[in-house]
Coordinates of C-alpha atoms and ligand atoms in Angstrom, one line a residue:
M578 CA 37.4 -38.7 31.8
Q579 CA 40.3 -38.1 34.3
T580 CA 42.0 -41.1 35.9
P581 CA 42.7 -41.1 39.6
A582 CA 46.2 -40.3 40.6
V583 CA 48.4 -43.3 41.4
N584 CA 48.7 -44.3 45.1
V585 CA 45.6 -42.4 46.0
P586 CA 42.9 -44.6 47.4
E587 CA 39.6 -44.6 45.6
S588 CA 37.8 -45.4 48.8
V589 CA 38.9 -44.9 52.4
G590 CA 37.7 -46.7 55.5
P591 CA 36.4 -44.7 58.4
K592 CA 39.6 -45.4 60.4
A593 CA 41.5 -43.2 57.9
I594 CA 38.9 -40.4 58.2
E595 CA 39.6 -37.7 60.8
I596 CA 36.9 -35.3 61.7
D597 CA 37.8 -31.9 63.0
A598 CA 35.3 -31.9 65.8
T599 CA 36.5 -28.6 67.2
R600 CA 35.9 -26.7 63.9
L601 CA 32.6 -28.5 63.4
V602 CA 31.2 -27.5 66.8
D603 CA 32.6 -23.9 66.4
E604 CA 30.8 -23.7 63.1
L605 CA 27.5 -25.0 64.6
N606 CA 27.9 -22.3 67.3
T607 CA 28.5 -19.6 64.7
L608 CA 25.5 -20.7 62.7
A609 CA 23.4 -20.6 65.9
G610 CA 24.3 -16.9 66.1
F611 CA 22.3 -16.2 63.0
T612 CA 19.0 -15.9 64.8
S613 CA 16.3 -13.3 65.2
I614 CA 15.8 -13.9 68.9
E615 CA 18.2 -13.5 71.8
P616 CA 19.6 -16.6 73.5
S617 CA 17.2 -17.8 76.2
K618 CA 18.0 -19.1 79.7
E619 CA 16.7 -22.6 78.5
G620 CA 19.6 -22.9 76.1
T621 CA 20.6 -21.6 72.7
A622 CA 17.3 -20.5 71.3
V623 CA 17.4 -20.1 67.5
T624 CA 14.7 -18.7 65.2
R625 CA 15.7 -18.6 61.6
V626 CA 12.8 -18.4 59.3
V627 CA 13.4 -18.9 55.6
F628 CA 14.3 -15.8 53.6
T629 CA 14.5 -13.5 56.7
P630 CA 17.7 -11.5 57.0
D631 CA 19.1 -14.1 59.5
D632 CA 18.6 -16.9 57.0
L633 CA 20.2 -14.9 54.2
R634 CA 23.2 -14.0 56.4
A635 CA 23.6 -17.7 57.3
R636 CA 23.5 -18.6 53.6
A637 CA 26.2 -16.1 52.7
W638 CA 28.4 -17.4 55.5
L639 CA 28.0 -21.0 54.4
K640 CA 28.7 -20.1 50.8
G641 CA 31.9 -18.4 52.0
L642 CA 33.0 -21.6 53.9
A643 CA 32.2 -24.0 51.0
E644 CA 33.9 -21.8 48.4
S645 CA 37.1 -21.7 50.5
D646 CA 37.0 -25.5 50.5
G647 CA 37.0 -25.4 46.7
L648 CA 33.4 -26.6 46.2
V649 CA 31.5 -25.6 43.1
L650 CA 28.3 -23.6 43.9
R651 CA 24.9 -23.7 42.2
E652 CA 21.7 -22.1 43.5
D653 CA 18.2 -22.8 42.1
A654 CA 15.1 -20.6 41.9
V655 CA 13.9 -21.5 45.4
G656 CA 17.3 -21.1 47.0
N657 CA 18.3 -24.8 47.3
T658 CA 22.1 -24.5 47.3
F659 CA 24.4 -27.2 45.9
F660 CA 28.1 -27.4 46.8
R661 CA 29.9 -29.9 44.6
W662 CA 33.3 -31.6 45.0
V663 CA 33.9 -32.6 41.4
G664 CA 34.8 -36.3 41.0
T665 CA 37.1 -37.9 38.5
E666 CA 34.1 -39.0 36.4
P667 CA 31.9 -35.9 36.7
E668 CA 29.4 -37.1 34.2
L669 CA 28.3 -39.9 36.6
P670 CA 25.3 -39.2 39.0
A671 CA 26.8 -37.7 42.1
V672 CA 26.5 -38.9 45.7
A673 CA 24.8 -36.2 47.9
T674 CA 24.3 -35.3 51.5
G675 CA 22.6 -32.4 53.1
S676 CA 19.8 -31.0 55.2
H677 CA 18.2 -27.7 56.2
F678 CA 19.2 -24.9 58.5
D679 CA 16.0 -23.0 58.8
A680 CA 14.7 -23.2 62.4
I681 CA 11.2 -22.9 63.8
P682 CA 10.6 -20.1 66.4
H683 CA 12.4 -20.8 69.7
A684 CA 14.1 -23.9 68.3
G685 CA 17.5 -25.4 69.2
M686 CA 20.7 -25.3 67.3
Y687 CA 21.1 -28.8 66.0
D688 CA 18.0 -29.7 64.0
G689 CA 19.1 -29.8 60.3
T690 CA 22.3 -27.9 61.0
V691 CA 24.2 -31.1 62.0
G692 CA 23.5 -32.5 58.5
V693 CA 24.6 -29.3 56.8
I694 CA 27.8 -28.5 58.7
G695 CA 28.4 -32.3 59.3
G696 CA 28.0 -32.8 55.5
L697 CA 30.6 -30.0 54.8
E698 CA 33.0 -31.5 57.4
A699 CA 32.5 -35.0 55.9
I700 CA 33.6 -33.7 52.5
R701 CA 36.6 -31.9 54.0
A702 CA 37.6 -35.0 55.9
L703 CA 37.4 -37.1 52.8
K704 CA 39.6 -34.5 51.0
R705 CA 42.1 -34.7 53.8
S706 CA 42.1 -38.5 53.7
G707 CA 43.5 -38.4 50.1
L708 CA 40.4 -39.8 48.5
R709 CA 39.9 -39.0 44.8
P710 CA 36.2 -39.8 44.4
R711 CA 35.0 -41.3 41.1
R712 CA 31.6 -39.7 41.5
S713 CA 31.2 -36.1 42.5
I714 CA 30.1 -35.6 46.1
E715 CA 27.6 -32.8 46.7
L716 CA 26.4 -31.0 49.8
V717 CA 22.9 -29.7 49.5
L718 CA 21.3 -26.9 51.6
L719 CA 17.6 -27.3 51.2
T720 CA 15.2 -24.4 51.5
S721 CA 12.5 -24.2 54.2
E722 CA 12.2 -27.7 55.6
E723 CA 10.2 -26.1 58.3
P724 CA 6.6 -25.1 57.5
T725 CA 6.9 -21.9 59.6
R726 CA 6.6 -19.3 56.9
F727 CA 4.4 -20.9 54.2
G728 CA 2.5 -23.6 56.1
I729 CA 4.1 -26.5 54.2
G730 CA 7.3 -28.3 55.1
C731 CA 10.2 -29.4 52.8
L732 CA 9.5 -26.7 50.2
G733 CA 12.8 -27.0 48.5
S734 CA 13.0 -30.8 48.4
R735 CA 9.3 -31.0 47.4
L736 CA 10.0 -28.9 44.4
I737 CA 13.1 -31.0 43.6
S738 CA 10.9 -34.1 43.7
G739 CA 8.1 -32.7 41.6
T740 CA 5.5 -33.5 44.2
L741 CA 4.6 -29.8 44.6
D742 CA 3.2 -27.9 41.6
P743 CA 5.5 -24.9 41.0
T744 CA 2.5 -22.6 40.3
R745 CA 0.8 -23.6 43.5
A746 CA 4.1 -23.2 45.4
D747 CA 4.6 -19.6 44.1
A748 CA 1.0 -18.8 45.1
L749 CA 1.5 -20.0 48.7
H750 CA 0.8 -17.3 51.2
G751 CA 2.5 -16.5 54.5
T752 CA 0.8 -18.4 57.3
Q753 CA 2.1 -16.3 60.2
R754 CA 0.0 -13.4 61.6
G755 CA 0.9 -10.3 59.6
S756 CA 2.5 -12.3 56.7
E757 CA -0.7 -13.4 55.0
D758 CA -0.4 -11.0 52.2
E759 CA 3.0 -12.2 51.0
T760 CA 3.4 -15.0 48.5
L761 CA 6.4 -17.2 48.1
A762 CA 6.9 -15.7 44.6
E763 CA 7.3 -12.2 46.2
V764 CA 9.4 -13.3 49.1
R765 CA 11.8 -15.4 47.1
A766 CA 12.3 -12.6 44.6
A767 CA 13.0 -10.2 47.4
A768 CA 15.6 -12.6 48.6
G769 CA 17.3 -12.7 45.2
F770 CA 15.9 -16.1 44.0
T771 CA 14.3 -15.5 40.6
G772 CA 13.3 -17.7 37.7
S773 CA 10.6 -20.3 37.3
L774 CA 10.1 -22.8 40.1
S775 CA 9.6 -25.5 37.4
T776 CA 13.4 -25.4 36.9
V777 CA 14.0 -26.7 40.5
R778 CA 12.8 -30.2 39.7
L779 CA 15.4 -32.9 39.3
N780 CA 15.0 -36.2 37.4
A781 CA 14.6 -39.6 39.1
G782 CA 18.0 -41.0 39.4
H783 CA 19.7 -37.6 39.5
Y784 CA 21.8 -38.8 42.4
H785 CA 23.5 -42.1 42.8
A786 CA 22.7 -42.0 46.5
W787 CA 21.6 -39.5 49.2
I788 CA 22.3 -39.6 52.9
E789 CA 21.1 -37.1 55.5
L790 CA 22.7 -36.9 58.9
H791 CA 20.3 -35.7 61.6
I792 CA 19.7 -35.7 65.3
E793 CA 17.1 -38.3 66.2
Q794 CA 14.7 -35.8 67.8
G795 CA 13.4 -38.7 69.9
P796 CA 14.7 -40.6 73.0
L797 CA 15.4 -44.1 71.7
L798 CA 19.2 -44.0 71.0
E799 CA 19.9 -42.2 74.3
R800 CA 17.8 -44.7 76.2
E801 CA 19.5 -47.6 74.7
G802 CA 23.0 -46.0 75.1
L803 CA 23.6 -46.2 71.3
P804 CA 25.6 -43.5 69.5
L805 CA 24.1 -44.2 66.1
G806 CA 20.9 -45.1 64.3
I807 CA 20.1 -45.9 60.7
V808 CA 16.7 -45.0 59.4
T809 CA 14.8 -47.6 57.5
H810 CA 11.5 -45.7 56.9
I811 CA 10.3 -42.1 57.2
A812 CA 6.7 -41.6 58.3
A813 CA 4.4 -39.8 56.0
P814 CA 3.1 -36.3 57.2
A815 CA -0.1 -34.7 56.1
G816 CA -1.4 -31.2 56.8
Y817 CA -4.9 -29.7 56.9
R818 CA -6.4 -26.4 58.0
F819 CA -9.9 -26.0 59.5
E820 CA -11.8 -22.8 59.6
I821 CA -14.6 -22.7 62.1
Q822 CA -17.1 -19.9 61.6
G823 CA -19.5 -19.2 64.5
I824 CA -21.1 -16.0 65.7
G825 CA -19.3 -13.6 68.0
G826 CA -20.6 -11.1 70.4
H827 CA -20.4 -9.5 73.8
A828 CA -18.9 -11.8 76.5
G829 CA -21.4 -10.6 79.1
A830 CA -24.5 -9.9 77.1
L831 CA -24.7 -12.9 74.7
L832 CA -26.6 -15.6 76.5
M833 CA -25.2 -19.0 76.7
P834 CA -28.1 -20.9 75.0
D835 CA -27.8 -18.4 72.0
R836 CA -24.1 -18.8 71.4
R837 CA -22.3 -20.2 68.3
D838 CA -18.9 -20.1 69.9
A839 CA -16.2 -21.0 67.3
L840 CA -13.6 -21.8 69.8
C841 CA -15.8 -24.2 71.7
A842 CA -16.4 -26.0 68.4
A843 CA -12.7 -25.9 67.6
S844 CA -11.9 -27.5 71.0
E845 CA -14.2 -30.4 70.2
I846 CA -12.4 -30.9 66.9
I847 CA -9.0 -30.9 68.6
L848 CA -10.2 -33.5 71.1
S849 CA -11.7 -35.6 68.3
I850 CA -8.3 -35.7 66.6
E851 CA -6.6 -36.8 69.7
K852 CA -9.2 -39.5 70.5
H853 CA -9.1 -41.1 67.0
T854 CA -5.3 -40.9 66.8
L855 CA -5.0 -42.7 70.2
A856 CA -7.6 -45.2 69.2
T857 CA -5.3 -46.7 66.5
G858 CA -3.2 -48.0 69.4
K859 CA -0.1 -47.5 67.2
I860 CA 2.9 -45.5 68.3
D861 CA 3.4 -44.5 64.7
S862 CA 0.1 -42.6 64.6
V863 CA 0.6 -39.0 65.8
A864 CA -1.4 -35.8 65.3
T865 CA -0.9 -32.3 66.5
V866 CA -2.9 -29.1 66.3
G867 CA -0.1 -26.6 66.8
I868 CA -1.8 -23.5 65.6
C869 CA -5.1 -22.1 66.8
D870 CA -5.9 -18.6 65.7
V871 CA -8.8 -17.0 67.5
Y872 CA -10.7 -14.0 66.1
P873 CA -11.2 -11.4 67.3
G874 CA -9.0 -12.5 70.2
A875 CA -10.3 -10.3 73.0
V876 CA -11.0 -11.6 76.5
N877 CA -14.5 -10.1 76.5
S878 CA -15.6 -11.1 73.0
V879 CA -17.1 -14.5 72.1
P880 CA -14.9 -16.0 69.4
S881 CA -16.5 -15.8 66.0
R882 CA -13.8 -17.5 63.9
V883 CA -11.0 -19.9 64.6
T884 CA -8.4 -21.4 62.3
L885 CA -6.7 -24.7 63.3
Q886 CA -3.7 -26.2 61.6
L887 CA -3.3 -29.9 61.9
D888 CA -0.1 -31.9 61.4
I889 CA -0.9 -35.7 61.3
R890 CA 1.6 -38.4 60.5
D891 CA 1.8 -42.2 60.2
T892 CA 4.0 -44.8 58.6
D893 CA 0.7 -46.1 57.1
P894 CA -1.1 -43.5 55.0
G895 CA -4.3 -45.6 55.0
R896 CA -4.4 -45.5 58.8
R897 CA -3.8 -41.8 58.7
E898 CA -6.7 -41.3 56.3
G899 CA -8.8 -43.5 58.6
I900 CA -8.2 -41.0 61.5
M901 CA -9.2 -38.2 59.2
E902 CA -12.4 -39.9 58.2
A903 CA -13.4 -40.4 61.8
V904 CA -12.7 -36.8 62.6
R905 CA -14.8 -35.7 59.6
R906 CA -17.7 -37.7 60.9
D907 CA -17.4 -35.9 64.3
I908 CA -17.3 -32.6 62.5
E909 CA -20.5 -33.4 60.7
D910 CA -22.1 -34.0 64.0
L911 CA -20.8 -30.9 65.8
R912 CA -21.7 -28.7 62.8
A913 CA -25.4 -29.6 63.3
R914 CA -25.3 -29.6 67.0
R915 CA -23.4 -26.2 67.5
G916 CA -24.7 -24.4 64.4
V917 CA -21.2 -23.5 63.1
R918 CA -19.7 -23.7 59.7
V919 CA -16.5 -25.8 59.3
T920 CA -14.4 -25.7 56.2
E921 CA -11.4 -28.1 55.7
T922 CA -8.4 -27.1 53.5
F923 CA -6.0 -29.7 52.3
V924 CA -2.4 -28.7 52.7
N925 CA -0.4 -31.8 51.9
A926 CA -0.6 -35.6 52.3
D927 CA 2.6 -37.4 51.6
Q928 CA 3.7 -40.9 51.1
P929 CA 6.2 -42.6 53.5
A930 CA 9.7 -43.3 52.2
T931 CA 11.7 -46.5 52.4
C932 CA 15.4 -46.3 52.6
S933 CA 17.7 -48.1 50.2
P934 CA 18.9 -51.5 51.5
H935 CA 22.2 -51.0 49.7
I936 CA 22.9 -47.7 51.3
L937 CA 21.8 -49.0 54.7
D938 CA 24.4 -51.9 54.2
V939 CA 27.1 -49.3 53.3
I940 CA 26.4 -47.3 56.4
D941 CA 26.3 -50.5 58.5
E942 CA 29.7 -51.5 57.2
A943 CA 31.2 -48.1 57.8
S944 CA 29.8 -48.3 61.4
R945 CA 31.0 -51.9 62.0
D946 CA 34.5 -50.8 60.9
L947 CA 34.4 -48.5 63.9
G948 CA 33.1 -51.2 66.2
L949 CA 29.6 -49.9 66.2
S950 CA 26.2 -51.7 65.7
P951 CA 23.8 -49.0 64.8
K952 CA 20.1 -49.4 65.6
R953 CA 17.7 -49.7 62.6
M954 CA 14.8 -47.3 63.3
V955 CA 11.8 -45.5 61.9
S956 CA 11.8 -41.7 61.7
R957 CA 8.5 -40.3 62.8
A958 CA 9.8 -36.8 62.2
Y959 CA 9.8 -35.8 58.6
H960 CA 12.9 -34.8 56.7
D961 CA 13.9 -33.5 53.3
S962 CA 15.0 -37.1 52.6
L963 CA 11.3 -38.1 52.3
F964 CA 11.3 -36.1 49.0
M965 CA 14.9 -36.7 48.0
A966 CA 13.7 -40.4 47.8
C967 CA 12.0 -39.3 44.5
V968 CA 15.4 -38.5 42.9
A969 CA 17.8 -40.9 44.6
P970 CA 18.0 -44.0 46.7
I971 CA 18.2 -42.6 50.2
A972 CA 19.2 -43.3 53.8
M973 CA 19.5 -41.3 57.0
V974 CA 22.0 -41.5 59.9
F975 CA 20.7 -40.5 63.3
I976 CA 22.7 -39.4 66.3
P977 CA 21.2 -39.1 69.8
C978 CA 20.0 -35.9 71.3
R979 CA 19.7 -35.2 75.0
N980 CA 16.4 -36.5 76.5
G981 CA 15.1 -36.9 73.0
V982 CA 14.4 -33.1 73.0
S983 CA 14.0 -31.2 69.7
H984 CA 12.3 -28.0 68.5
R985 CA 13.2 -26.5 71.8
P986 CA 16.1 -24.2 72.9
D987 CA 17.4 -27.0 75.2
E988 CA 18.0 -29.3 72.2
Y989 CA 21.5 -30.7 72.5
A990 CA 23.8 -33.2 70.8
A991 CA 27.2 -34.1 72.2
P992 CA 30.2 -33.1 70.1
A993 CA 31.5 -36.7 70.2
D994 CA 28.2 -38.0 68.8
I995 CA 28.2 -35.3 66.1
A996 CA 31.8 -36.2 65.2
L997 CA 31.1 -39.9 65.1
G998 CA 28.0 -39.5 62.9
T999 CA 30.0 -37.2 60.6
R1000 CA 32.8 -39.8 60.4
V1001 CA 30.3 -42.6 59.4
L1002 CA 28.7 -40.3 56.9
A1003 CA 32.0 -39.4 55.4
S1004 CA 33.0 -43.1 55.1
A1005 CA 29.7 -44.0 53.5
L1006 CA 29.8 -41.1 51.1
G1007 CA 33.4 -42.1 50.1
K1008 CA 32.4 -45.7 49.5
L1009 CA 29.3 -44.8 47.4
A1010 CA 31.3 -42.2 45.4
S1011 CA 33.7 -45.0 44.4
E1012 CA 30.9 -47.3 43.0
Ligands
LIG1233 C1 10.4 -31.5 60.9 O1 10.8 -30.5 61.4 C2 9.2 -32.2 61.5 O2 8.3 -31.4 61.9 O3 9.2 -33.4 61.5
LIG1234 MN1 12.6 -29.4 62.6
LIG1235 MN1 15.2 -31.2 60.7

């Protein structure tokens, strides 16, 4: 065990931590350049799907940055990447921060990236402050938080948490048109990530603490004029796929009374989902059908087959299941009425996460030292932290984003807010690493 050098503080307050906001924003802009679509007139549109050349270029760039900061690198079999600043007692569970930088098609440049680049800058700032952390501090880049490629979100953190079976994960197929033949096993091997996915799992208590910095992706902080939020709970997402099989035919010749139109049946399912979600009367119940694939997809052909993908979330998994049960009753009814076949495929149904009161207090204290009173709030968006909660006590720090907009090219977070969130993150990581 090494002892800390004399006269070097074990823990530093946020006032002693200086964030290089210019470098942080420059790096976010550079990262936004690793995109497979051109910038749009709505803002900086980013598309960075996991294991595409853009994702791999971004990973190589980040590794270069972290290595030049003296962080020790480890990559696992699914591409989760760990950058460690080794503490004076390296055998103790580390304190960790991180997020993702994959981006859905036509996304903005701040979702996830603020937690990755902010996490790196927080570690640099702590180094500059003279801290000698007792526990190691780790930045973690998590693989495929977005479900774009394989239809299930938080792939990397799910595998870390042990809530996704490694064999099932490797057998996941691409869910985008044209990618259905590829499995995760094939795609990750082509990207250079080999070995059994069972090695990705970490034990409960692997980390002493985990904090994720993220844009709010909602309007509340901005509306209340607050620069900072602290997340107390993360709502639980679930995913289902419905395949509706009807009978297709000629759009002119197939008479209306004889039709078994799969898209008309799918429309009823979508509206049933909306109706039963609204009927809970709770703002925490949300449901979205964001994908509707119509076969054969010709203007003069009656749809014979439709695939719907549903994303449904709630802070109360029982209430979420209640909505699903009501939708299933409606499906039974429409099956008989419309003469179509409907099959439901389970994708995932997760539990909500509760943040650690101790870490929340540490973040509160770091914020109060800067004269801030952060808002305690629920995250209705999901995050890798939902799964990191299986291996560590967790918390999240939210910063505002303009008009609450996210998953759109015009997503925007102000440099001052990013820097402030990073400063509070750094201070909290420093305190936790000294425990
Ligand atoms: C994460 O991107 C989410 O959809 O909440
Ligand atoms: Mn996202
Ligand atoms: Mn995100």
